[in-house]
Short mmCIF file of C-alpha atoms and ligand atoms in Angstrom, two decimals:
data_model
loop_
_atom_site.label_atom_id
_atom_site.label_comp_id
_atom_site.label_asym_id
_atom_site.label_seq_id
_atom_site.Cartn_x
_atom_site.Cartn_y
_atom_site.Cartn_z
CA UNK A 1 136.50 146.78 46.23
CA UNK A 2 137.72 150.22 47.32
CA UNK A 3 139.97 151.35 50.14
CA UNK A 4 139.26 154.51 52.14
CA UNK A 5 141.20 155.86 55.07
CA UNK A 6 141.36 158.49 57.75
CA UNK A 7 143.79 161.39 57.40
CA UNK A 8 146.59 159.98 59.55
CA UNK A 9 146.57 156.47 58.03
CA UNK A 10 146.73 157.45 54.36
CA UNK A 11 150.20 156.06 53.61
CA UNK A 12 149.40 152.59 54.90
CA UNK A 13 145.98 152.64 53.18
CA UNK A 14 147.69 153.52 49.89
CA UNK A 15 150.15 150.66 50.29
CA UNK A 16 147.35 148.19 51.02
CA UNK A 17 145.35 149.38 47.98
CA UNK A 18 148.51 149.11 45.85
CA UNK A 19 149.16 145.50 46.90
CA UNK A 20 145.50 144.57 46.36
CA UNK A 21 145.42 146.38 43.03
CA UNK A 22 142.19 148.21 43.95
CA UNK A 23 141.43 151.94 43.88
CA UNK A 24 141.62 154.32 46.78
CA UNK A 25 138.29 156.04 47.33
CA UNK A 26 138.28 159.81 47.63
CA UNK A 27 137.47 161.26 51.06
CA UNK A 28 136.68 164.98 51.19
CA UNK A 29 137.07 166.63 54.56
CA UNK A 30 136.18 170.06 55.87
CA UNK A 31 135.07 171.73 59.10
CA UNK A 32 131.83 173.27 60.20
CA UNK A 33 132.26 176.74 61.73
CA UNK A 34 132.17 175.26 65.24
CA UNK A 35 135.06 172.93 64.41
CA UNK A 36 133.03 169.76 63.89
CA UNK A 37 134.33 167.44 61.19
CA UNK A 38 132.42 167.07 57.92
CA UNK A 39 133.38 164.37 55.46
CA UNK A 40 132.07 162.97 52.24
CA UNK A 41 133.20 159.84 50.38
CA UNK A 42 131.24 160.20 47.14
CA UNK A 43 132.34 157.12 45.19
CA UNK A 44 131.78 154.03 47.34
CA UNK A 45 131.84 150.40 46.22
CA UNK A 46 129.69 147.56 47.52
CA UNK A 47 132.87 146.13 49.10
CA UNK A 48 134.69 148.71 51.24
CA UNK A 49 137.94 148.47 53.18
CA UNK A 50 138.31 151.23 55.78
CA UNK A 51 141.84 151.71 57.14
CA UNK A 52 142.35 153.78 60.25
CA UNK A 53 144.51 153.61 63.32
CA UNK A 54 142.95 154.92 66.53
CA UNK A 55 145.54 157.50 67.49
CA UNK A 56 143.53 160.20 69.23
CA UNK A 57 139.91 161.39 69.66
CA UNK A 58 139.98 163.04 66.23
CA UNK A 59 140.91 159.84 64.37
CA UNK A 60 138.25 157.96 66.34
CA UNK A 61 135.50 160.42 65.35
CA UNK A 62 136.72 160.44 61.75
CA UNK A 63 136.58 156.66 61.66
CA UNK A 64 133.07 156.56 63.15
CA UNK A 65 131.89 158.94 60.41
CA UNK A 66 133.56 156.87 57.68
CA UNK A 67 131.89 153.68 58.96
CA UNK A 68 128.53 155.43 59.00
CA UNK A 69 129.10 156.61 55.44
CA UNK A 70 129.65 152.99 54.37
CA UNK A 71 126.74 151.42 56.27
CA UNK A 72 124.91 148.93 54.06
CA UNK A 73 128.14 147.99 52.24
CA UNK A 74 130.34 145.02 53.04
CA UNK A 75 132.80 146.75 55.37
CA UNK A 76 136.21 145.35 56.27
CA UNK A 77 137.51 147.55 59.06
CA UNK A 78 141.31 147.60 59.41
CA UNK A 79 142.57 149.16 62.64
CA UNK A 80 146.37 148.86 62.42
CA UNK A 81 147.04 150.56 65.77
CA UNK A 82 144.24 150.19 68.26
CA UNK A 83 144.55 152.96 70.79
CA UNK A 84 142.88 152.51 74.18
CA UNK A 85 143.70 148.78 74.04
CA UNK A 86 145.89 148.93 77.14
CA UNK A 87 142.93 149.85 79.38
CA UNK A 88 141.52 146.37 78.85
CA UNK A 89 140.13 145.82 82.34
CA UNK A 90 139.08 147.67 85.45
CA UNK A 91 142.35 148.07 87.31
CA UNK A 92 140.62 150.18 89.99
CA UNK A 93 137.02 150.71 90.93
CA UNK A 94 135.31 153.42 88.89
CA UNK A 95 137.38 152.95 85.73
CA UNK A 96 135.91 152.18 82.31
CA UNK A 97 137.07 149.25 80.23
CA UNK A 98 138.09 151.76 77.57
CA UNK A 99 138.73 149.26 74.81
CA UNK A 100 135.22 147.84 75.29
CA UNK A 101 133.71 151.31 74.87
CA UNK A 102 135.75 152.03 71.73
CA UNK A 103 135.42 148.61 70.06
CA UNK A 104 131.69 148.26 70.62
CA UNK A 105 131.11 151.70 69.06
CA UNK A 106 133.13 150.71 65.97
CA UNK A 107 131.74 147.22 65.31
CA UNK A 108 128.20 148.32 64.37
CA UNK A 109 127.40 147.48 60.73
CA UNK A 110 130.87 146.10 60.04
CA UNK A 111 131.44 142.75 58.28
CA UNK A 112 134.79 142.03 59.92
CA UNK A 113 137.66 143.70 61.75
CA UNK A 114 141.43 143.28 61.38
CA UNK A 115 143.94 144.61 63.93
CA UNK A 116 147.73 144.38 64.03
CA UNK A 117 149.61 143.20 67.12
CA UNK A 118 146.88 144.48 69.41
CA UNK A 119 148.06 144.70 72.99
CA UNK A 120 145.68 142.01 74.28
CA UNK A 121 143.92 139.94 71.58
CA UNK A 122 141.14 138.78 73.93
CA UNK A 123 139.59 142.27 73.66
CA UNK A 124 138.59 141.56 70.06
CA UNK A 125 135.32 140.14 71.42
CA UNK A 126 134.17 143.68 72.20
CA UNK A 127 133.75 144.48 68.49
CA UNK A 128 130.77 142.10 68.44
CA UNK A 129 131.65 140.97 64.89
CA UNK A 130 134.31 138.57 63.56
CA UNK A 131 137.70 140.08 64.37
CA UNK A 132 141.24 138.84 63.74
CA UNK A 133 144.54 140.07 65.10
CA UNK A 134 147.48 139.90 62.69
CA UNK A 135 151.08 139.64 63.81
CA UNK A 136 153.85 141.30 61.81
CA UNK A 137 156.74 139.74 63.72
CA UNK A 138 157.78 138.28 60.32
CA UNK A 139 158.16 141.78 58.86
CA UNK A 140 160.08 142.95 61.95
CA UNK A 141 162.45 139.98 61.59
CA UNK A 142 162.86 140.59 57.87
CA UNK A 143 163.75 144.21 58.53
CA UNK A 144 166.40 143.25 61.11
CA UNK A 145 167.78 140.57 58.77
CA UNK A 146 168.17 143.25 56.07
CA UNK A 147 170.57 145.12 58.36
CA UNK A 148 173.05 142.21 58.23
CA UNK A 149 173.87 142.61 61.94
CA UNK A 150 176.53 140.17 63.11
CA UNK A 151 174.87 137.56 65.37
CA UNK A 152 172.24 139.82 66.94
CA UNK A 153 170.62 139.09 70.28
CA UNK A 154 166.90 139.80 70.15
CA UNK A 155 165.79 141.06 73.55
CA UNK A 156 162.32 141.56 74.96
CA UNK A 157 162.09 144.38 77.51
CA UNK A 158 160.24 142.11 79.95
CA UNK A 159 158.96 138.55 80.33
CA UNK A 160 155.56 139.59 78.96
CA UNK A 161 157.10 140.58 75.62
CA UNK A 162 159.20 137.41 75.38
CA UNK A 163 156.84 135.60 73.00
CA UNK A 164 156.94 138.54 70.63
CA UNK A 165 160.77 138.55 70.68
CA UNK A 166 160.92 134.77 70.19
CA UNK A 167 158.65 135.01 67.16
CA UNK A 168 160.98 137.63 65.64
CA UNK A 169 164.13 135.60 66.37
CA UNK A 170 162.87 132.12 65.52
CA UNK A 171 162.86 132.38 61.73
CA UNK A 172 166.54 133.33 61.67
CA UNK A 173 167.87 131.26 64.57
CA UNK A 174 168.99 134.38 66.45
CA UNK A 175 169.67 134.31 70.18
CA UNK A 176 166.73 135.55 72.20
CA UNK A 177 166.25 136.56 75.81
CA UNK A 178 164.26 138.94 77.97
CA UNK A 179 165.35 141.61 80.38
CA UNK A 180 164.93 141.24 84.11
CA UNK A 181 164.91 144.00 86.65
CA UNK A 182 166.59 143.19 89.97
CA UNK A 183 166.40 145.57 92.91
CA UNK A 184 169.83 145.96 94.48
CA UNK A 185 168.80 148.52 97.10
CA UNK A 186 166.07 151.09 97.76
CA UNK A 187 167.47 153.35 95.03
CA UNK A 188 169.36 150.96 92.78
CA UNK A 189 168.00 148.51 90.22
CA UNK A 190 169.90 146.56 87.61
CA UNK A 191 168.36 145.51 84.30
CA UNK A 192 170.05 142.67 82.43
CA UNK A 193 169.13 139.73 80.21
CA UNK A 194 167.93 136.70 82.15
CA UNK A 195 170.51 134.35 80.61
CA UNK A 196 172.67 135.83 77.84
CA UNK A 197 175.81 137.92 78.41
CA UNK A 198 175.60 140.97 76.11
CA UNK A 199 179.30 141.86 76.38
CA UNK A 200 180.69 142.39 72.88
CA UNK A 201 177.31 141.63 71.28
CA UNK A 202 174.92 143.48 69.02
CA UNK A 203 171.52 143.86 70.61
CA UNK A 204 168.09 144.57 69.14
CA UNK A 205 165.35 145.28 71.68
CA UNK A 206 161.93 144.53 70.22
CA UNK A 207 158.48 145.33 71.57
CA UNK A 208 154.92 145.66 70.35
CA UNK A 209 154.62 149.29 71.47
CA UNK A 210 157.16 151.97 72.25
CA UNK A 211 155.30 154.72 74.05
CA UNK A 212 157.40 157.06 76.19
CA UNK A 213 160.51 154.98 75.51
CA UNK A 214 161.13 154.89 79.26
CA UNK A 215 161.34 151.10 79.43
CA UNK A 216 163.80 150.83 76.56
CA UNK A 217 166.02 153.79 77.37
CA UNK A 218 166.71 152.60 80.91
CA UNK A 219 167.49 149.15 79.52
CA UNK A 220 169.81 150.51 76.82
CA UNK A 221 171.92 152.49 79.25
CA UNK A 222 172.41 149.42 81.41
CA UNK A 223 173.16 147.15 78.45
CA UNK A 224 175.85 149.59 77.31
CA UNK A 225 177.39 149.39 80.80
CA UNK A 226 177.33 145.59 80.45
CA UNK A 227 179.41 145.84 77.25
CA UNK A 228 176.84 145.69 74.43
CA UNK A 229 178.52 147.21 71.37
CA UNK A 230 175.49 148.27 69.36
CA UNK A 231 171.91 148.69 70.58
CA UNK A 232 168.93 149.09 68.27
CA UNK A 233 165.18 149.17 68.80
CA UNK A 234 162.40 147.83 66.61
CA UNK A 235 158.69 147.85 67.34
CA UNK A 236 155.33 147.53 65.67
CA UNK A 237 153.62 150.64 67.03
CA UNK A 238 155.80 153.73 67.37
CA UNK A 239 153.65 155.86 69.66
CA UNK A 240 156.63 157.95 70.88
CA UNK A 241 154.61 160.01 73.35
CA UNK A 242 156.18 162.67 75.58
CA UNK A 243 159.38 162.91 73.54
CA UNK A 244 159.78 159.13 73.37
CA UNK A 245 161.79 159.03 70.14
CA UNK A 246 164.30 161.65 71.31
CA UNK A 247 164.58 159.86 74.66
CA UNK A 248 165.71 156.72 72.84
CA UNK A 249 168.24 158.64 70.77
CA UNK A 250 169.65 160.23 73.93
CA UNK A 251 169.84 156.78 75.54
CA UNK A 252 172.25 155.68 72.80
CA UNK A 253 170.14 153.60 70.39
CA UNK A 254 171.97 153.54 67.06
CA UNK A 255 168.71 152.94 65.20
CA UNK A 256 165.00 153.04 66.00
CA UNK A 257 162.53 151.45 63.59
CA UNK A 258 158.78 151.17 63.81
CA UNK A 259 156.08 150.03 61.42
CA UNK A 260 153.59 152.06 59.41
CA UNK A 261 150.65 151.26 61.71
CA UNK A 262 151.48 154.74 63.00
CA UNK A 263 153.01 156.84 60.24
CA UNK A 264 156.38 158.19 61.39
CA UNK A 265 159.69 159.22 59.90
CA UNK A 266 161.09 155.96 61.29
CA UNK A 267 158.29 153.77 59.87
CA UNK A 268 160.73 151.45 58.12
CA UNK A 269 158.67 148.25 58.49
CA UNK A 270 155.40 147.81 56.61
CA UNK A 271 152.32 146.05 57.87
CA UNK A 272 150.65 146.39 54.45
CA UNK A 273 151.57 142.94 53.02
CA UNK A 274 150.18 141.11 56.08
CA UNK A 275 146.99 143.21 56.04
CA UNK A 276 146.50 142.73 52.28
CA UNK A 277 146.93 138.96 52.64
CA UNK A 278 144.32 138.88 55.41
CA UNK A 279 141.84 140.95 53.39
CA UNK A 280 142.13 138.46 50.54
CA UNK A 281 141.63 135.44 52.80
C1 R5P B 301 153.54 147.27 77.56
O1 R5P B 301 152.91 146.33 77.93
C2 R5P B 301 154.01 147.42 76.15
O2 R5P B 301 154.31 146.20 75.56
C3 R5P B 301 155.24 148.32 76.11
O3 R5P B 301 156.32 147.65 76.73
C4 R5P B 301 155.00 149.62 76.81
O4 R5P B 301 153.84 150.22 76.29
C5 R5P B 301 156.18 150.54 76.61
O5 R5P B 301 155.93 151.74 77.28
P1 R5P B 301 157.03 152.87 77.38
O6 R5P B 301 157.63 153.07 76.01
O7 R5P B 301 156.27 154.09 77.84
O8 R5P B 301 158.05 152.44 78.39
#
């Protein structure tokens, strides 16, 4: 078995190869004069693991080329962060189901697919091959536990993320709740936990994705007003678009941690052990 990777998922790919004790295949990249990507992976194995998050059009094209390079081999495709997964249905007439377009293009010739905390697991069907979604709530919980926070409250930013927060909190018996938005007037909304009083408490807001950080920063400012003493954020996929990380810092988060599904300076949680275990299954 060999592990190959696209440019922006090389750290995670290296960690997975290290845990599996298998070599990383070399991938040579260059550009044609018109800017098109050229790549060559000269030393393939009959059993190939390809690791690539879908972060942007470039990483998508790079991944398509890597899959084509490996056609005819037994390909395990690991997509730690699956971009385009939030457009999982036609919300308005004339829209594509973007995840269907992306997944069906990637599944061709692949033996199986692994994703990590994909936004909506039901979209896995679009790959057209066996696909499994892994959850790293255990690693998120372990990371928070390592911080030795006194009696943390694990908060989901909304009811939809509650199951994710509960999975993080359950193993340690931490308090868990989700935030609710109540409209006070035309201009005024209040965001507070549905049941738990945060006054004097340490709070960790957890979510699958932090994108612009808008959801969490509004929540943090209100939780501080309600007396929370320390507010942290932890997520699986640190997208941090449109200045999202800085927005969270400005909102008063004392710490922001994400996983290595998207490689960031704050990627303090690793998805590699869960992915390696699944590859071996
Ligand atoms: C939404 O369903 C996701 O779970 C996140 O809550 C959302 O993507 C966060 O977006 P933002 O960081 O832009 O508020």
